[in-house]
Amino acid sequence: MIGGDISPPVASIPVVEGNAQVMNPNPKLLPPLSMVASHFGTSGLSVALATGVTHPLDVLKVRLQMQQVGQRGPLIGMTGIFLQLMNKEGPRSLYLGLTPALTRSVLYGGLRLGLYEPTKVCFDWAFGSTNVLVKIASGALAGAFSTAVTNPVEVVKVRLQMNPNAAPIAEVREIVSKEGIGALWKGVGPAMARAAALTASQLATYDETKRILVKRTSLEEGFHLHLCSSVVAGVVSTLITAPVDMIKTRLMLQQASESVRIYRNGFHCGYKVIRKEGPLALYKGGFAIFARLGPQTMITFILCEKLRSLAGLHKM
């Protein structure tokens, strides 16, 4: 379990040879490359597989979030959006943006899950604690850094989900030529905030829930423990990240031209949404977010635990 005690490495180990005491060379403080690759690889692969299963719900979520932009009015529910997509764009529209989504999942997911444990170890060495606040801080840092690196892929994915006729490479060229290379980091602030909130709530909740369930119930390490912990993590992370996710989507989809620009930044976007569309507009697509994030969280953690076991790594 991630929350176990972690002792700092020993600098050297004395070895007695005859009457003389000889100091061993410093042992390797870093794990072998193969272990590092397995650590990040299992994380990225589990997130990618979960993303492939839940991607249609992500497309519906984006379409729901882009309803009635800048105005109040009746909203179409997830079923209505689904039927609208089927009638106008066909079944393939549910997999718009799948290529960049999977690419981002491997990179972002691998970094987000993979950096959580090393970050927590660093905090433990620095402060001598792995309490829930350390877990939250570790998740926030891992999520924010991962998103800063992979934001261009997320921008392309969101654009493709709104444009059924675009291709990934062509979309990148169009964004760079018309809006500049900086447009690939559009919405990076809210995206980092969302990723920090998501990773902190998701991983810290999963970590703490596992610890509490093992301590206070008869559940042991295995599928049922992973399932229960991931369900709780999915609910908590959805409630926390839904408003930030909606703001991030709005910013990524607006054009760079000042004449058509609606929002100056994340705070301005949130303010205008609340003022013109009402506070509940921050949870537009909220059910779709939960319908996607809930199963995705469960699939990700259950798969990651299994893959780590197969790779000979310790449990999360």
mmCIF file of C-alpha atoms in Angstrom, residues 27-185:
data_model
loop_
_atom_site.group_PDB
_atom_site.id
_atom_site.type_symbol
_atom_site.label_atom_id
_atom_site.label_comp_id
_atom_site.label_asym_id
_atom_site.label_seq_id
_atom_site.Cartn_x
_atom_site.Cartn_y
_atom_site.Cartn_z
ATOM 1 C CA PRO A 27 24.594 1.274 -2.926
ATOM 2 C CA LYS A 28 22.402 2.396 -5.792
ATOM 3 C CA LEU A 29 19.949 4.947 -4.464
ATOM 4 C CA LEU A 30 17.968 4.899 -7.711
ATOM 5 C CA PRO A 31 15.983 1.853 -8.860
ATOM 6 C CA PRO A 32 17.076 0.055 -12.048
ATOM 7 C CA LEU A 33 15.846 1.462 -15.361
ATOM 8 C CA SER A 34 13.666 -1.584 -15.995
ATOM 9 C CA MET A 35 11.799 -0.978 -12.721
ATOM 10 C CA VAL A 36 11.302 2.695 -13.561
ATOM 11 C CA ALA A 37 9.964 1.740 -17.011
ATOM 12 C CA SER A 38 7.601 -0.810 -15.456
ATOM 13 C CA HIS A 39 6.441 1.719 -12.853
ATOM 14 C CA PHE A 40 5.501 4.410 -15.390
ATOM 15 C CA GLY A 41 4.504 1.910 -18.095
ATOM 16 C CA THR A 42 1.903 0.108 -15.971
ATOM 17 C CA SER A 43 0.450 3.474 -14.947
ATOM 18 C CA GLY A 44 0.222 4.774 -18.529
ATOM 19 C CA LEU A 45 -1.169 1.528 -19.929
ATOM 20 C CA SER A 46 -3.902 1.252 -17.294
ATOM 21 C CA VAL A 47 -5.025 4.855 -17.914
ATOM 22 C CA ALA A 48 -4.958 4.345 -21.709
ATOM 23 C CA LEU A 49 -7.114 1.198 -21.517
ATOM 24 C CA ALA A 50 -9.584 2.950 -19.216
ATOM 25 C CA THR A 51 -9.682 5.943 -21.576
ATOM 26 C CA GLY A 52 -10.429 3.736 -24.582
ATOM 27 C CA VAL A 53 -13.420 2.219 -22.789
ATOM 28 C CA THR A 54 -14.868 5.525 -21.532
ATOM 29 C CA HIS A 55 -13.967 7.843 -24.461
ATOM 30 C CA PRO A 56 -17.535 8.098 -25.863
ATOM 31 C CA LEU A 57 -18.629 9.562 -22.510
ATOM 32 C CA ASP A 58 -15.836 12.140 -22.757
ATOM 33 C CA VAL A 59 -17.149 13.245 -26.172
ATOM 34 C CA LEU A 60 -20.663 13.610 -24.720
ATOM 35 C CA LYS A 61 -19.250 15.565 -21.762
ATOM 36 C CA VAL A 62 -17.523 18.094 -24.048
ATOM 37 C CA ARG A 63 -20.681 18.571 -26.146
ATOM 38 C CA LEU A 64 -22.758 19.066 -22.974
ATOM 39 C CA GLN A 65 -20.300 21.654 -21.624
ATOM 40 C CA MET A 66 -20.482 23.691 -24.845
ATOM 41 C CA GLN A 67 -24.270 24.124 -24.742
ATOM 42 C CA GLN A 68 -25.751 27.623 -24.454
ATOM 43 C CA VAL A 69 -22.344 29.320 -24.225
ATOM 44 C CA GLY A 70 -22.829 32.790 -22.750
ATOM 45 C CA GLN A 71 -26.580 32.530 -22.253
ATOM 46 C CA ARG A 72 -29.259 30.939 -20.117
ATOM 47 C CA GLY A 73 -31.722 28.475 -21.488
ATOM 48 C CA PRO A 74 -32.952 24.885 -21.424
ATOM 49 C CA LEU A 75 -30.205 22.306 -21.803
ATOM 50 C CA ILE A 76 -30.267 19.018 -23.664
ATOM 51 C CA GLY A 77 -29.438 16.079 -21.432
ATOM 52 C CA MET A 78 -26.842 13.409 -22.097
ATOM 53 C CA THR A 79 -29.397 11.138 -23.812
ATOM 54 C CA GLY A 80 -30.483 13.987 -26.099
ATOM 55 C CA ILE A 81 -26.882 14.810 -27.020
ATOM 56 C CA PHE A 82 -26.221 11.129 -27.704
ATOM 57 C CA LEU A 83 -29.234 10.832 -30.042
ATOM 58 C CA GLN A 84 -28.294 14.106 -31.737
ATOM 59 C CA LEU A 85 -24.782 12.810 -32.421
ATOM 60 C CA MET A 86 -26.085 9.505 -33.746
ATOM 61 C CA ASN A 87 -28.530 11.217 -36.122
ATOM 62 C CA LYS A 88 -26.248 13.985 -37.411
ATOM 63 C CA GLU A 89 -22.717 12.584 -37.241
ATOM 64 C CA GLY A 90 -23.066 8.822 -36.881
ATOM 65 C CA PRO A 91 -21.575 6.309 -34.401
ATOM 66 C CA ARG A 92 -17.982 7.249 -35.296
ATOM 67 C CA SER A 93 -18.536 10.668 -33.712
ATOM 68 C CA LEU A 94 -18.395 8.995 -30.283
ATOM 69 C CA TYR A 95 -14.702 8.307 -30.913
ATOM 70 C CA LEU A 96 -13.708 11.753 -32.163
ATOM 71 C CA GLY A 97 -10.290 12.672 -30.791
ATOM 72 C CA LEU A 98 -9.495 9.095 -29.733
ATOM 73 C CA THR A 99 -5.916 9.143 -31.097
ATOM 74 C CA PRO A 100 -4.744 12.179 -29.104
ATOM 75 C CA ALA A 101 -6.784 10.952 -26.124
ATOM 76 C CA LEU A 102 -4.884 7.660 -26.046
ATOM 77 C CA THR A 103 -1.565 9.395 -26.663
ATOM 78 C CA ARG A 104 -2.234 11.775 -23.804
ATOM 79 C CA SER A 105 -3.391 8.915 -21.573
ATOM 80 C CA VAL A 106 -0.105 7.061 -21.908
ATOM 81 C CA LEU A 107 1.975 10.205 -21.286
ATOM 82 C CA TYR A 108 -0.233 12.052 -18.808
ATOM 83 C CA GLY A 109 -1.501 8.950 -17.044
ATOM 84 C CA GLY A 110 1.964 7.467 -16.772
ATOM 85 C CA LEU A 111 3.358 10.671 -15.281
ATOM 86 C CA ARG A 112 0.344 11.435 -13.078
ATOM 87 C CA LEU A 113 0.164 8.031 -11.405
ATOM 88 C CA GLY A 114 3.870 7.328 -11.732
ATOM 89 C CA LEU A 115 5.059 10.535 -10.044
ATOM 90 C CA TYR A 116 2.673 10.278 -7.084
ATOM 91 C CA GLU A 117 4.647 7.709 -5.121
ATOM 92 C CA PRO A 118 8.145 9.220 -5.683
ATOM 93 C CA THR A 119 6.775 12.659 -4.764
ATOM 94 C CA LYS A 120 5.281 11.255 -1.570
ATOM 95 C CA VAL A 121 8.593 9.591 -0.709
ATOM 96 C CA CYS A 122 10.370 12.940 -1.136
ATOM 97 C CA PHE A 123 7.858 14.622 1.177
ATOM 98 C CA ASP A 124 8.339 11.822 3.696
ATOM 99 C CA TRP A 125 12.109 12.282 3.674
ATOM 100 C CA ALA A 126 11.699 16.049 4.029
ATOM 101 C CA PHE A 127 8.953 16.152 6.681
ATOM 102 C CA GLY A 128 8.958 12.648 8.162
ATOM 103 C CA SER A 129 5.273 12.042 7.456
ATOM 104 C CA THR A 130 2.929 10.410 4.946
ATOM 105 C CA ASN A 131 -0.364 11.682 6.384
ATOM 106 C CA VAL A 132 -3.353 12.629 4.249
ATOM 107 C CA LEU A 133 -2.095 16.202 3.689
ATOM 108 C CA VAL A 134 1.165 14.848 2.273
ATOM 109 C CA LYS A 135 -0.840 12.555 -0.019
ATOM 110 C CA ILE A 136 -2.960 15.477 -1.225
ATOM 111 C CA ALA A 137 0.113 17.646 -1.859
ATOM 112 C CA SER A 138 1.888 14.789 -3.676
ATOM 113 C CA GLY A 139 -1.112 14.177 -5.922
ATOM 114 C CA ALA A 140 -1.547 17.882 -6.683
ATOM 115 C CA LEU A 141 2.106 18.301 -7.641
ATOM 116 C CA ALA A 142 2.164 15.156 -9.808
ATOM 117 C CA GLY A 143 -1.070 16.132 -11.584
ATOM 118 C CA ALA A 144 -0.091 19.755 -12.259
ATOM 119 C CA PHE A 145 3.332 18.839 -13.651
ATOM 120 C CA SER A 146 1.920 16.082 -15.875
ATOM 121 C CA THR A 147 -0.671 18.412 -17.372
ATOM 122 C CA ALA A 148 1.837 21.201 -18.046
ATOM 123 C CA VAL A 149 3.822 18.716 -20.151
ATOM 124 C CA THR A 150 0.898 17.141 -22.043
ATOM 125 C CA ASN A 151 -1.492 20.113 -22.472
ATOM 126 C CA PRO A 152 -0.985 20.401 -26.288
ATOM 127 C CA VAL A 153 -2.342 16.879 -26.790
ATOM 128 C CA GLU A 154 -5.402 17.746 -24.668
ATOM 129 C CA VAL A 155 -6.080 20.890 -26.738
ATOM 130 C CA VAL A 156 -5.965 18.879 -29.961
ATOM 131 C CA LYS A 157 -8.235 16.195 -28.473
ATOM 132 C CA VAL A 158 -10.898 18.711 -27.399
ATOM 133 C CA ARG A 159 -10.811 20.477 -30.800
ATOM 134 C CA LEU A 160 -11.229 17.166 -32.618
ATOM 135 C CA GLN A 161 -14.198 16.238 -30.434
ATOM 136 C CA MET A 162 -16.013 19.329 -31.697
ATOM 137 C CA ASN A 163 -14.950 18.885 -35.342
ATOM 138 C CA PRO A 164 -15.803 15.535 -36.959
ATOM 139 C CA ASN A 165 -13.936 16.337 -40.191
ATOM 140 C CA ALA A 166 -10.527 17.212 -38.753
ATOM 141 C CA ALA A 167 -7.406 15.037 -38.563
ATOM 142 C CA PRO A 168 -4.935 15.263 -35.638
ATOM 143 C CA ILE A 169 -1.863 16.465 -37.583
ATOM 144 C CA ALA A 170 -3.916 18.862 -39.716
ATOM 145 C CA GLU A 171 -5.546 20.279 -36.593
ATOM 146 C CA VAL A 172 -2.147 20.909 -34.980
ATOM 147 C CA ARG A 173 -0.926 22.730 -38.099
ATOM 148 C CA GLU A 174 -4.067 24.853 -38.242
ATOM 149 C CA ILE A 175 -3.832 25.812 -34.559
ATOM 150 C CA VAL A 176 -0.162 26.790 -34.839
ATOM 151 C CA SER A 177 -0.576 28.685 -38.149
ATOM 152 C CA LYS A 178 -3.690 30.623 -37.125
ATOM 153 C CA GLU A 179 -3.256 31.107 -33.382
ATOM 154 C CA GLY A 180 0.460 30.568 -32.757
ATOM 155 C CA ILE A 181 2.281 27.787 -30.952
ATOM 156 C CA GLY A 182 1.210 29.250 -27.598
ATOM 157 C CA ALA A 183 -2.356 28.196 -28.426
ATOM 158 C CA LEU A 184 -1.325 24.592 -27.743
ATOM 159 C CA TRP A 185 -1.054 25.613 -24.098
#
